[in-house]
């Protein structure tokens, strides 16, 4: 199975900050990588697919980069509604696996 | 618009069974695979497997074989997750999620979960 490791597991940031979350795969997954946002008590929401493509309706302050084993999700100018937990997911091989999550909290 | 609506919270005693439903609307049900994802209390997301809504063929992740069954009723655009022999470790929120697969190279596919149900909390307690 491909292991997905996110860092940090949590971070504190202020509104307006630039935030970067890292996801590392245990084997190459090329660009078979998605990012999701989950708010408390809600279902996850797709943000980024294929490592860098923005899902329709997602604000342009979200961006993804990377290929192979190392990926990043960046939020430029953090907004109040962005405080949530973010997960990466690989779809290169079954079982599909998620990272452990990064909780973005208000500083 | 695409919607997945799941059945409500369930409370079961250990050893019992439960069935969670996921009703789809706003798209052709049999054109997209459906996935099931578990989230234990305070934990991350865990892919349980998927079901091909065209063929009915399920795929189960390791750890979700035996007691877990995915099924369909395409006449009402609904997928089901049945769990038998419940234990306290099955207490979790269970999500269904539509699978948008946009290309495959060999056995590797660019898949994304583009629409999710609201989640169903299953609590196992005596």
Short mmCIF file of C-alpha atoms in Angstrom, two decimals:
data_model
loop_
_atom_site.label_atom_id
_atom_site.label_comp_id
_atom_site.label_asym_id
_atom_site.label_seq_id
_atom_site.Cartn_x
_atom_site.Cartn_y
_atom_site.Cartn_z
CA UNK A 1 0.00 0.00 0.00
CA UNK A 2 1.12 3.57 -0.67
CA UNK A 3 1.50 5.56 2.54
CA UNK A 4 0.69 9.27 2.47
CA UNK A 5 2.38 11.46 5.07
CA UNK A 6 1.26 15.02 5.65
CA UNK A 7 3.11 17.72 7.51
CA UNK A 8 2.57 19.49 9.69
CA UNK A 9 -0.27 17.69 11.45
CA UNK A 10 -1.52 21.07 12.65
CA UNK A 11 -0.62 24.71 12.29
CA UNK A 12 -1.77 28.06 13.60
CA UNK A 13 -2.10 30.96 11.21
CA UNK A 14 -3.73 34.34 10.94
CA UNK A 15 -6.18 35.68 8.41
CA UNK A 16 -4.18 36.92 5.45
CA UNK A 17 -1.26 34.52 5.97
CA UNK A 18 0.17 32.28 3.28
CA UNK A 19 -0.05 28.63 4.32
CA UNK A 20 1.66 25.62 2.76
CA UNK A 21 0.89 22.00 3.59
CA UNK A 22 3.10 19.15 2.44
CA UNK A 23 2.14 15.62 1.43
CA UNK A 24 4.68 12.89 0.73
CA UNK A 25 3.95 9.53 -0.87
CA UNK A 26 5.90 6.39 -0.01
CA UNK A 27 6.17 5.52 -3.72
CA UNK A 28 5.92 7.62 -6.83
CA UNK A 29 2.35 8.50 -7.68
CA UNK A 30 3.15 10.85 -10.58
CA UNK A 31 0.31 13.40 -10.34
CA UNK A 32 -2.40 11.05 -9.06
CA UNK A 33 -2.99 13.27 -6.06
CA UNK A 34 -6.06 15.08 -4.75
CA UNK A 35 -6.63 17.53 -1.92
CA UNK A 36 -9.77 17.82 0.22
CA UNK A 37 -10.97 20.27 2.85
CA UNK A 38 -13.10 19.13 5.77
CA UNK A 39 -14.82 21.38 8.27
CA UNK A 40 -16.07 20.04 11.62
CA UNK A 41 -19.20 17.94 11.27
CA UNK A 42 -19.17 18.21 7.49
CA UNK A 43 -18.24 15.97 4.60
CA UNK A 44 -14.92 16.51 2.85
CA UNK A 45 -14.90 18.80 -0.18
CA UNK A 46 -12.65 18.37 -3.22
CA UNK A 47 -10.26 21.29 -3.75
CA UNK A 48 -7.51 20.13 -6.10
CA UNK A 49 -7.24 17.09 -8.38
CA UNK A 50 -4.38 15.69 -10.45
CA UNK A 51 -1.96 17.52 -8.11
CA UNK A 52 -2.57 21.00 -9.50
CA UNK A 53 -6.00 21.33 -11.12
CA UNK A 54 -8.49 23.50 -9.27
CA UNK A 55 -11.93 21.95 -8.84
CA UNK A 56 -14.74 24.07 -10.25
CA UNK A 57 -16.00 26.64 -7.77
CA UNK A 58 -12.92 26.54 -5.53
CA UNK A 59 -11.33 29.96 -4.91
CA UNK A 60 -8.10 30.68 -6.75
CA UNK A 61 -6.23 31.29 -3.47
CA UNK A 62 -5.92 27.49 -3.31
CA UNK A 63 -3.19 25.92 -5.43
CA UNK A 64 -1.41 22.59 -5.65
CA UNK A 65 2.00 21.60 -6.92
CA UNK A 66 4.19 18.56 -7.16
CA UNK A 67 4.72 15.25 -8.86
CA UNK A 68 6.35 11.94 -8.03
CA UNK A 69 6.41 11.73 -4.25
CA UNK A 70 6.30 15.32 -2.99
CA UNK A 71 3.29 17.62 -3.14
CA UNK A 72 2.14 20.89 -1.63
CA UNK A 73 -1.16 22.64 -1.08
CA UNK A 74 -0.85 26.41 -0.71
CA UNK A 75 -3.46 28.83 0.48
CA UNK A 76 -2.51 32.43 -0.25
CA UNK A 77 -4.14 35.01 1.98
CA UNK A 78 -5.92 32.68 4.41
CA UNK A 79 -9.59 33.54 4.90
CA UNK A 80 -11.77 32.89 7.99
CA UNK A 81 -13.64 30.13 6.17
CA UNK A 82 -10.37 28.29 5.43
CA UNK A 83 -9.88 27.13 9.00
CA UNK A 84 -10.41 23.42 8.53
CA UNK A 85 -8.58 20.11 8.16
CA UNK A 86 -6.93 19.31 4.83
CA UNK A 87 -6.30 15.83 3.47
CA UNK A 88 -4.30 14.58 0.51
CA UNK A 89 -5.30 11.37 -1.29
CA UNK A 90 -3.56 9.24 -3.89
CA UNK A 91 -5.40 7.42 -6.65
CA UNK A 92 -2.37 5.85 -8.34
CA UNK A 93 -3.01 2.41 -6.89
CA UNK A 94 -5.55 0.63 -4.76
CA UNK A 95 -6.15 0.84 -1.93
CA UNK A 96 -6.70 4.55 -2.33
CA UNK A 97 -5.08 6.16 0.68
CA UNK A 98 -5.39 9.48 2.46
CA UNK A 99 -2.84 11.44 4.41
CA UNK A 100 -3.41 11.87 8.12
CA UNK A 101 -4.68 15.40 7.75
CA UNK A 102 -3.45 18.90 8.57
CA UNK A 103 -5.59 21.00 10.88
CA UNK A 104 -5.36 24.72 10.18
CA UNK A 105 -6.30 26.69 13.27
CA UNK A 106 -6.69 30.36 14.05
CA UNK A 107 -3.69 31.99 15.70
CA UNK B 1 -27.18 19.45 -9.19
CA UNK B 2 -25.35 16.33 -8.08
CA UNK B 3 -26.50 15.19 -4.64
CA UNK B 4 -25.81 12.20 -2.46
CA UNK B 5 -28.18 11.90 0.48
CA UNK B 6 -27.44 9.34 3.15
CA UNK B 7 -29.68 7.76 5.73
CA UNK B 8 -29.75 9.01 9.30
CA UNK B 9 -27.72 8.15 12.38
CA UNK B 10 -27.94 4.64 13.75
CA UNK B 11 -27.42 3.18 17.22
CA UNK B 12 -26.80 -0.53 17.44
CA UNK B 13 -25.76 -3.00 20.09
CA UNK B 14 -22.60 -5.05 19.65
CA UNK B 15 -23.16 -8.04 17.38
CA UNK B 16 -26.00 -6.41 15.47
CA UNK B 17 -26.07 -5.34 11.83
CA UNK B 18 -26.71 -1.99 10.18
CA UNK B 19 -27.44 -0.80 6.67
CA UNK B 20 -26.55 2.69 5.47
CA UNK B 21 -28.08 4.03 2.27
CA UNK B 22 -26.78 6.62 -0.17
CA UNK B 23 -29.32 8.00 -2.66
CA UNK B 24 -27.97 9.78 -5.71
CA UNK B 25 -29.66 12.45 -7.79
CA UNK B 26 -28.76 14.98 -10.45
CA UNK B 27 -26.75 12.61 -12.65
CA UNK B 28 -26.88 9.18 -14.28
CA UNK B 29 -26.33 6.84 -11.34
CA UNK B 30 -24.78 4.01 -13.34
CA UNK B 31 -22.14 6.21 -14.96
CA UNK B 32 -20.03 6.74 -11.84
CA UNK B 33 -18.47 4.37 -9.35
CA UNK B 34 -19.42 4.99 -5.72
CA UNK B 35 -16.94 4.83 -2.89
CA UNK B 36 -17.36 4.30 0.83
CA UNK B 37 -15.12 6.13 3.31
CA UNK B 38 -14.95 5.69 7.09
CA UNK B 39 -13.99 8.31 9.62
CA UNK B 40 -13.60 7.06 13.17
CA UNK B 41 -14.09 9.59 15.99
CA UNK B 42 -11.36 12.22 15.90
CA UNK B 43 -9.52 10.36 13.14
CA UNK B 44 -8.76 10.76 9.46
CA UNK B 45 -10.36 9.37 6.33
CA UNK B 46 -10.12 5.70 5.42
CA UNK B 47 -11.13 4.30 2.05
CA UNK B 48 -13.29 1.21 2.52
CA UNK B 49 -13.68 0.36 -1.15
CA UNK B 50 -15.98 1.03 -4.04
CA UNK B 51 -18.76 -0.41 -6.15
CA UNK B 52 -19.10 -0.22 -9.91
CA UNK B 53 -22.65 1.05 -10.32
CA UNK B 54 -22.80 -0.28 -13.89
CA UNK B 55 -21.81 -3.88 -13.14
CA UNK B 56 -22.48 -4.07 -9.41
CA UNK B 57 -18.95 -5.33 -8.86
CA UNK B 58 -17.59 -4.30 -5.44
CA UNK B 59 -13.96 -3.84 -4.42
CA UNK B 60 -13.12 -3.99 -0.73
CA UNK B 61 -10.03 -2.55 0.90
CA UNK B 62 -8.09 -4.73 3.29
CA UNK B 63 -9.74 -4.59 6.66
CA UNK B 64 -13.20 -4.26 5.13
CA UNK B 65 -13.73 -7.77 3.91
CA UNK B 66 -16.14 -10.29 5.37
CA UNK B 67 -18.42 -8.15 7.53
CA UNK B 68 -18.87 -5.33 5.03
CA UNK B 69 -21.08 -5.56 1.96
CA UNK B 70 -21.65 -2.95 -0.75
CA UNK B 71 -24.80 -3.28 -2.82
CA UNK B 72 -27.02 -1.31 -5.18
CA UNK B 73 -30.60 -0.75 -6.18
CA UNK B 74 -30.19 1.00 -9.51
CA UNK B 75 -33.99 1.37 -9.89
CA UNK B 76 -33.88 3.99 -7.14
CA UNK B 77 -30.29 5.22 -7.70
CA UNK B 78 -29.23 4.05 -4.26
CA UNK B 79 -26.13 2.37 -2.89
CA UNK B 80 -26.01 0.50 0.38
CA UNK B 81 -23.37 -0.34 2.95
CA UNK B 82 -24.19 -3.22 5.26
CA UNK B 83 -22.05 -4.01 8.28
CA UNK B 84 -22.64 -7.16 10.32
CA UNK B 85 -21.20 -8.35 13.63
CA UNK B 86 -20.81 -4.76 14.83
CA UNK B 87 -18.22 -3.95 17.50
CA UNK B 88 -17.36 -0.69 19.22
CA UNK B 89 -14.54 -0.25 16.69
CA UNK B 90 -17.17 0.21 13.97
CA UNK B 91 -18.40 3.40 15.64
CA UNK B 92 -17.69 6.00 12.99
CA UNK B 93 -19.12 8.32 10.38
CA UNK B 94 -19.53 6.58 7.06
CA UNK B 95 -19.51 8.59 3.83
CA UNK B 96 -20.40 7.69 0.28
CA UNK B 97 -18.59 9.61 -2.43
CA UNK B 98 -18.98 9.77 -6.20
CA UNK B 99 -15.90 8.77 -8.14
CA UNK B 100 -15.02 10.90 -11.16
CA UNK B 101 -12.44 8.92 -13.10
CA UNK B 102 -11.11 10.96 -15.97
CA UNK B 103 -8.40 8.82 -17.41
CA UNK B 104 -6.49 5.63 -16.82
CA UNK B 105 -3.02 4.49 -17.80
CA UNK B 106 -2.87 0.75 -17.33
CA UNK B 107 -4.27 0.04 -13.89
CA UNK B 108 -3.67 3.57 -12.57
CA UNK B 109 -6.54 6.00 -12.86
CA UNK B 110 -6.89 9.68 -12.14
CA UNK B 111 -9.82 9.45 -9.76
CA UNK B 112 -11.33 12.14 -7.63
CA UNK B 113 -14.20 12.11 -5.17
CA UNK B 114 -16.12 15.08 -6.47
CA UNK B 115 -19.36 14.76 -4.52
CA UNK B 116 -19.94 13.37 -1.05
CA UNK B 117 -22.91 12.35 1.04
CA UNK B 118 -23.44 14.19 4.30
CA UNK B 119 -22.23 11.19 6.32
CA UNK B 120 -24.01 8.69 8.54
CA UNK B 121 -22.97 8.25 12.15
CA UNK B 122 -23.10 4.64 13.28
CA UNK B 123 -22.73 4.21 17.04
CA UNK B 124 -22.17 0.77 18.50
CA UNK B 125 -22.91 0.61 22.19
CA UNK B 126 -24.71 -1.58 24.68
#
